Coordinates of C-alpha atoms (C1' of nucleotides) in Angstrom, one line a residue:
Chain A
M1 CA 0.2 0.0 0.2
F2 CA 1.3 3.9 -0.4
Q3 CA 4.1 1.9 -2.9
L4 CA 5.6 2.8 -5.9
S5 CA 5.0 0.1 -8.8
K6 CA 8.5 -1.9 -9.8
R7 CA 7.0 -0.3 -12.9
V8 CA 7.8 2.9 -11.9
E9 CA 10.9 2.2 -10.0
Y10 CA 12.5 0.3 -13.3
G11 CA 11.4 3.2 -15.4
L12 CA 12.9 5.4 -12.8
I13 CA 16.1 3.6 -12.9
A14 CA 16.0 3.7 -16.6
M15 CA 15.3 7.6 -17.3
R16 CA 18.0 8.3 -15.0
H17 CA 20.9 5.9 -16.1
M18 CA 20.6 7.2 -19.7
A19 CA 20.7 11.2 -17.9
A20 CA 23.7 9.8 -16.7
R21 CA 25.1 9.2 -19.6
S22 CA 25.7 11.9 -22.4
A23 CA 23.3 13.5 -24.1
G24 CA 22.9 12.1 -27.7
Q25 CA 24.3 7.9 -26.5
I26 CA 21.9 5.5 -27.1
C27 CA 21.2 2.7 -24.3
T28 CA 19.3 -0.4 -24.4
A29 CA 16.9 -1.8 -22.5
K30 CA 19.2 -5.0 -21.9
E31 CA 22.2 -3.2 -20.9
I32 CA 19.7 -1.1 -18.1
A33 CA 18.2 -4.9 -17.2
D34 CA 22.2 -6.0 -16.8
R35 CA 23.1 -3.6 -14.6
Y36 CA 21.1 -3.3 -12.4
H37 CA 19.3 -6.6 -12.5
I38 CA 15.8 -6.1 -12.7
P39 CA 13.3 -8.6 -15.4
Y40 CA 15.1 -7.5 -18.9
E41 CA 11.0 -8.4 -20.5
L42 CA 9.7 -5.7 -17.9
L43 CA 11.2 -3.3 -18.3
A44 CA 11.8 -3.1 -21.9
K45 CA 7.8 -3.0 -21.9
V46 CA 9.0 -0.5 -19.3
M47 CA 10.7 1.4 -22.1
Q48 CA 7.9 0.8 -24.9
R49 CA 5.3 2.9 -22.6
L50 CA 7.9 5.6 -22.3
A51 CA 9.0 5.8 -26.3
K52 CA 5.2 5.7 -27.0
K53 CA 4.6 9.0 -24.9
G54 CA 7.3 10.7 -25.9
F55 CA 10.0 10.7 -22.9
I56 CA 12.4 8.8 -24.9
T57 CA 12.9 7.9 -29.0
S58 CA 13.3 4.0 -29.9
Y59 CA 15.6 3.5 -32.6
Q60 CA 15.1 -0.7 -33.9
G61 CA 17.7 -3.0 -35.4
V62 CA 21.1 -4.7 -34.6
H63 CA 22.5 -0.6 -32.9
G64 CA 19.0 0.2 -31.3
G65 CA 18.3 1.2 -28.8
Y66 CA 16.5 4.5 -26.8
I67 CA 17.6 8.4 -26.9
L68 CA 16.5 10.9 -23.9
V69 CA 13.9 13.1 -25.8
R70 CA 13.9 16.0 -23.4
S71 CA 16.7 17.4 -20.7
P72 CA 16.6 16.0 -17.3
N73 CA 16.1 19.1 -15.7
D74 CA 12.7 19.2 -17.2
L75 CA 11.7 15.8 -16.7
K76 CA 9.1 15.6 -13.8
V77 CA 9.4 12.3 -11.7
S78 CA 5.2 13.1 -11.8
E79 CA 5.0 13.1 -15.5
I80 CA 7.3 10.0 -15.3
I81 CA 5.1 8.0 -13.2
K82 CA 2.2 9.2 -14.5
A83 CA 3.1 8.0 -18.0
I84 CA 3.5 4.4 -16.9
E85 CA 0.8 4.3 -14.7
E86 CA -0.8 5.2 -17.4
K87 CA -2.7 7.4 -15.2
D88 CA -3.7 11.2 -15.5
T89 CA -3.3 12.2 -11.7
V90 CA -1.4 11.0 -9.1
T91 CA -4.2 10.3 -6.6
I92 CA -4.0 9.4 -2.8
L93 CA -7.7 9.3 -2.5
Q94 CA -9.9 5.9 -4.2
C95 CA -12.6 7.9 -4.7
E96 CA -10.8 10.4 -7.0
A97 CA -9.7 7.7 -9.3
E98 CA -13.2 6.4 -10.5
S99 CA -15.9 8.6 -11.6
P100 CA -17.0 10.5 -9.0
E101 CA -20.6 9.4 -8.6
D102 CA -19.5 5.8 -8.5
C103 CA -18.3 6.0 -5.4
I104 CA -21.5 5.5 -3.2
I105 CA -19.6 7.2 -0.2
H106 CA -19.5 10.7 -2.4
T107 CA -22.1 12.6 -1.0
T108 CA -21.5 12.1 3.0
C109 CA -17.5 11.7 2.3
T110 CA -15.9 13.9 5.0
I111 CA -12.2 13.3 4.4
K112 CA -12.6 14.3 0.7
D113 CA -11.8 17.6 1.4
P114 CA -8.6 17.9 3.5
L115 CA -7.2 15.1 1.3
V116 CA -7.7 16.9 -1.4
K117 CA -5.4 19.5 0.0
L118 CA -3.0 17.0 1.4
Q119 CA -2.8 15.7 -1.8
N120 CA -1.8 18.8 -3.3
S121 CA 1.2 19.1 -1.5
I122 CA 1.8 15.2 -2.5
N123 CA 1.7 16.1 -6.1
K124 CA 3.9 19.0 -5.2
V125 CA 6.8 16.4 -3.5
F126 CA 6.8 14.9 -6.9
D127 CA 6.2 17.9 -9.5
D128 CA 9.9 18.8 -7.9
L129 CA 11.3 16.2 -8.1
T130 CA 13.7 15.8 -11.3
I131 CA 15.4 13.3 -13.4
M132 CA 18.2 15.6 -13.1
E133 CA 18.4 15.6 -9.2
M134 CA 18.6 12.0 -9.1
V135 CA 22.1 11.7 -11.4
Chain B
M1 CA -1.4 2.6 -6.8
F2 CA -0.3 5.1 -4.9
Q3 CA -3.6 4.9 -3.0
L4 CA -4.7 4.8 0.7
S5 CA -6.7 2.2 1.3
K6 CA -10.1 1.3 1.7
R7 CA -9.5 0.7 5.3
V8 CA -7.4 3.8 6.0
E9 CA -10.2 5.5 4.4
Y10 CA -12.9 4.0 6.7
G11 CA -10.8 4.3 9.6
L12 CA -10.1 8.2 8.8
I13 CA -13.6 9.1 8.4
A14 CA -14.3 7.2 11.7
M15 CA -11.4 9.5 13.6
R16 CA -13.1 12.1 12.2
H17 CA -16.0 11.5 13.2
M18 CA -15.0 11.1 16.2
A19 CA -13.4 14.3 17.2
A20 CA -16.6 16.3 15.3
R21 CA -18.5 14.7 18.4
S22 CA -18.3 16.2 21.6
A23 CA -15.8 15.2 23.4
G24 CA -16.6 11.8 25.9
Q25 CA -19.4 10.6 23.4
I26 CA -19.6 7.0 23.0
C27 CA -20.0 5.9 19.1
T28 CA -20.7 2.7 18.1
A29 CA -19.4 1.0 14.6
K30 CA -22.7 0.5 13.3
E31 CA -23.4 4.8 13.5
I32 CA -20.8 5.4 11.7
A33 CA -21.3 2.4 9.0
D34 CA -25.1 3.7 8.7
R35 CA -23.9 7.4 8.7
Y36 CA -21.5 6.8 5.5
H37 CA -22.7 3.6 3.9
I38 CA -19.4 1.9 4.6
P39 CA -19.5 -2.1 5.0
Y40 CA -20.1 -2.5 8.9
E41 CA -17.7 -5.6 9.3
L42 CA -14.9 -3.8 7.5
L43 CA -15.2 -1.0 9.3
A44 CA -15.6 -2.8 12.4
K45 CA -11.8 -4.6 12.0
V46 CA -10.7 -1.0 11.0
M47 CA -11.7 0.2 14.6
Q48 CA -10.9 -2.8 16.3
R49 CA -7.7 -2.0 15.4
L50 CA -7.4 1.0 16.4
A51 CA -8.9 0.0 20.0
K52 CA -5.8 -2.1 20.2
K53 CA -2.9 0.3 18.9
G54 CA -4.6 2.3 21.7
F55 CA -6.3 5.6 19.3
I56 CA -9.2 4.6 21.0
T57 CA -11.2 2.7 23.9
S58 CA -13.6 0.4 23.2
Y59 CA -16.3 -0.7 25.8
Q60 CA -18.6 -3.9 24.8
G61 CA -22.1 -5.0 25.8
V62 CA -25.7 -3.0 24.9
H63 CA -24.3 0.4 25.3
G64 CA -21.0 0.1 23.8
G65 CA -19.5 1.6 21.6
Y66 CA -15.6 3.6 20.9
I67 CA -14.6 6.6 22.3
L68 CA -11.5 8.4 21.5
V69 CA -8.4 8.8 23.6
R70 CA -6.3 11.5 22.4
S71 CA -7.1 15.2 21.9
P72 CA -7.9 15.0 18.5
N73 CA -5.9 17.9 17.6
D74 CA -2.6 15.7 18.9
L75 CA -3.5 13.5 16.2
K76 CA -1.7 13.1 12.8
V77 CA -3.4 11.3 10.1
S78 CA 0.4 9.6 9.7
E79 CA 0.0 7.8 13.1
I80 CA -3.1 6.5 12.1
I81 CA -1.7 5.0 8.7
K82 CA 0.6 3.3 9.9
A83 CA -1.9 1.7 12.6
I84 CA -4.2 0.5 10.5
E85 CA -1.4 -0.9 7.7
E86 CA 0.5 -2.1 10.7
K87 CA 3.5 -0.7 9.2
D88 CA 5.4 1.4 11.1
T89 CA 6.5 3.4 8.0
V90 CA 4.9 4.5 5.3
T91 CA 6.9 4.0 2.6
I92 CA 6.7 4.5 -1.1
L93 CA 10.1 2.2 -1.9
Q94 CA 9.3 -1.2 -2.5
C95 CA 13.1 -2.5 -1.6
E96 CA 12.4 0.0 1.5
A97 CA 9.6 -2.2 3.3
E98 CA 11.6 -5.5 3.0
S99 CA 14.5 -6.6 4.8
P100 CA 17.2 -4.4 2.5
E101 CA 18.9 -7.7 1.7
D102 CA 16.2 -9.0 0.0
C103 CA 15.9 -6.6 -2.9
I104 CA 18.6 -8.0 -5.4
I105 CA 18.7 -4.4 -6.8
H106 CA 19.4 -2.8 -4.1
T107 CA 23.2 -2.7 -4.3
T108 CA 22.6 -1.0 -7.3
C109 CA 19.8 0.9 -7.1
T110 CA 20.6 4.4 -8.5
I111 CA 17.1 6.3 -7.1
K112 CA 17.0 5.3 -3.4
D113 CA 18.9 8.6 -2.1
P114 CA 16.5 10.9 -3.9
L115 CA 13.4 8.8 -3.0
V116 CA 14.2 8.8 0.4
K117 CA 15.2 12.2 0.6
L118 CA 11.4 12.3 -1.1
Q119 CA 9.9 10.5 1.3
N120 CA 10.7 12.8 3.5
S121 CA 8.7 15.3 2.9
I122 CA 5.8 13.4 2.4
N123 CA 6.2 12.1 5.8
K124 CA 6.6 15.7 6.6
V125 CA 3.1 15.7 5.2
F126 CA 1.2 13.4 6.7
D127 CA 3.2 14.8 9.8
D128 CA 1.4 17.9 9.5
L129 CA -2.2 17.3 8.8
T130 CA -3.9 16.1 12.3
I131 CA -8.0 14.6 12.8
M132 CA -8.4 18.2 14.3
E133 CA -7.6 20.3 10.7
M134 CA -10.1 17.3 9.1
V135 CA -13.5 18.2 11.5
Chain C
dT1 C1' 21.2 -12.7 -48.3
dG2 C1' 20.6 -14.0 -43.8
dA3 C1' 22.1 -14.0 -39.3
dA4 C1' 21.8 -11.2 -35.7
dA5 C1' 20.3 -8.0 -32.3
dA6 C1' 17.2 -4.9 -31.4
dT7 C1' 12.2 -2.7 -30.3
dA8 C1' 7.3 -3.7 -30.8
dC9 C1' 3.2 -6.3 -28.9
dG10 C1' 0.2 -9.4 -27.5
dA11 C1' -1.0 -13.2 -24.2
dC12 C1' -0.5 -16.0 -21.2
dC13 C1' 0.3 -17.7 -15.9
dA14 C1' 1.6 -17.1 -11.0
dT15 C1' 0.9 -14.5 -6.9
dT16 C1' -0.4 -11.3 -3.5
dC17 C1' -3.3 -8.3 -2.0
dA18 C1' -7.7 -5.7 -1.0
dA19 C1' -12.6 -5.8 -0.1
dG20 C1' -15.6 -7.7 1.6
dT21 C1' -18.3 -11.9 3.9
dC22 C1' -19.8 -14.9 7.6
dT23 C1' -19.2 -17.7 12.4
dG24 C1' -19.7 -17.8 15.9
dA25 C1' -17.9 -16.1 20.0
dA26 C1' -17.5 -13.0 24.8
dT27 C1' -19.1 -9.4 27.2
dT28 C1' -22.7 -6.3 28.7
dA29 C1' -27.2 -3.2 29.7
dT30 C1' -31.9 -4.1 30.8
Chain D
dA1 C1' -33.1 -14.3 28.7
dT2 C1' -32.4 -10.9 25.4
dA3 C1' -30.7 -7.8 23.0
dA4 C1' -27.3 -4.8 21.1
dT5 C1' -22.6 -4.5 20.7
dT6 C1' -17.0 -5.1 20.6
dC7 C1' -13.6 -9.5 19.2
dA8 C1' -11.9 -12.8 16.8
dG9 C1' -11.2 -15.1 13.3
dA10 C1' -11.2 -18.1 8.6
dC11 C1' -12.9 -17.4 4.3
dT12 C1' -14.2 -15.2 -1.0
dT13 C1' -13.5 -13.7 -4.8
dG14 C1' -11.9 -10.1 -7.8
dA15 C1' -8.4 -7.6 -9.6
dA16 C1' -4.3 -5.7 -9.9
dT17 C1' 1.1 -7.1 -10.2
dG18 C1' 5.0 -9.1 -10.9
dG19 C1' 6.9 -12.2 -14.6
dT20 C1' 7.3 -15.0 -18.3
dC21 C1' 7.4 -16.4 -23.3
dG22 C1' 6.7 -16.5 -28.5
dT23 C1' 6.2 -13.9 -32.2
dA24 C1' 6.7 -10.5 -35.0
dT25 C1' 8.8 -6.6 -37.1
dT26 C1' 13.2 -3.6 -38.0
dT27 C1' 17.6 -2.7 -38.5
dT28 C1' 22.6 -3.8 -39.1
dC29 C1' 26.3 -6.3 -40.9
dA30 C1' 29.5 -9.8 -42.0

DNA sequence: TGAAAATACGACCATTCAAGTCTGAATTAT
DNA sequence: ATAATTCAGACTTGAATGGTCGTATTTTCA
């Protein structure tokens, strides 16, 4: 509970790794998987997702791999989490996640307002950390 | 992912509810379950846990129920989360949760340090919000 | 031209966890 | 006694997560 998924952890490790490389240098999924002892197939899927979302560019073929698109200091951790989880919010409250009407509690939910404020504070924390600061 | 569990949500709702009551007034699990349309059995278990951890005092029997032990402005949200989840840390990183040796990555994990800092910021957010501020 | 190295994509499985339910106690006021 | 409550488990179900596998497709290069 209240943990980042392995997918996100792997994604952050990969992004950090690429950021540490000199710009424009290509990285393969295999190389990263080996280096950090993480399962290749899973990492590969994460990177494919990151590629699809435009964070990294993919190159197929023998000397293929991935390259960072944006500058590390322009890459918020929050963005990467959202991309990997395919959500557009990082939400601690469950009722927020689905459509508000689905939540039976909704109308009587007394903790929502204070926790939304708390949510904003947490979002800020994730927004403020960039990949740049991780390398 | 990255959400509070229903248990925690229900627990916070219950704690807030009791805090809103005049001090010393007894509340039953059934009353709270009805009031907020949450499943009684689940809420009951959450409150039993909170009782065991000393946040509320339980009274059995016909006019039994629960009463807040401490003052609402002394009740950090972080404490309640930890009590309900039976963890002594609220941890976003998975490698942190188990014993560090279990994590194969551990030795090569590059994102740990920065995320621990981020963790601290988040902890602060949960520490700073009290039940008092929710009522 | 064929083999090798890489990404791309989807199906699949196993395990865990959360949520919820149920059953049966023990306690206590009336 | 009976009813209302907490207490303590076991149990079921469903979904999500982590991980694996198989099979394309693309590209380089010997």
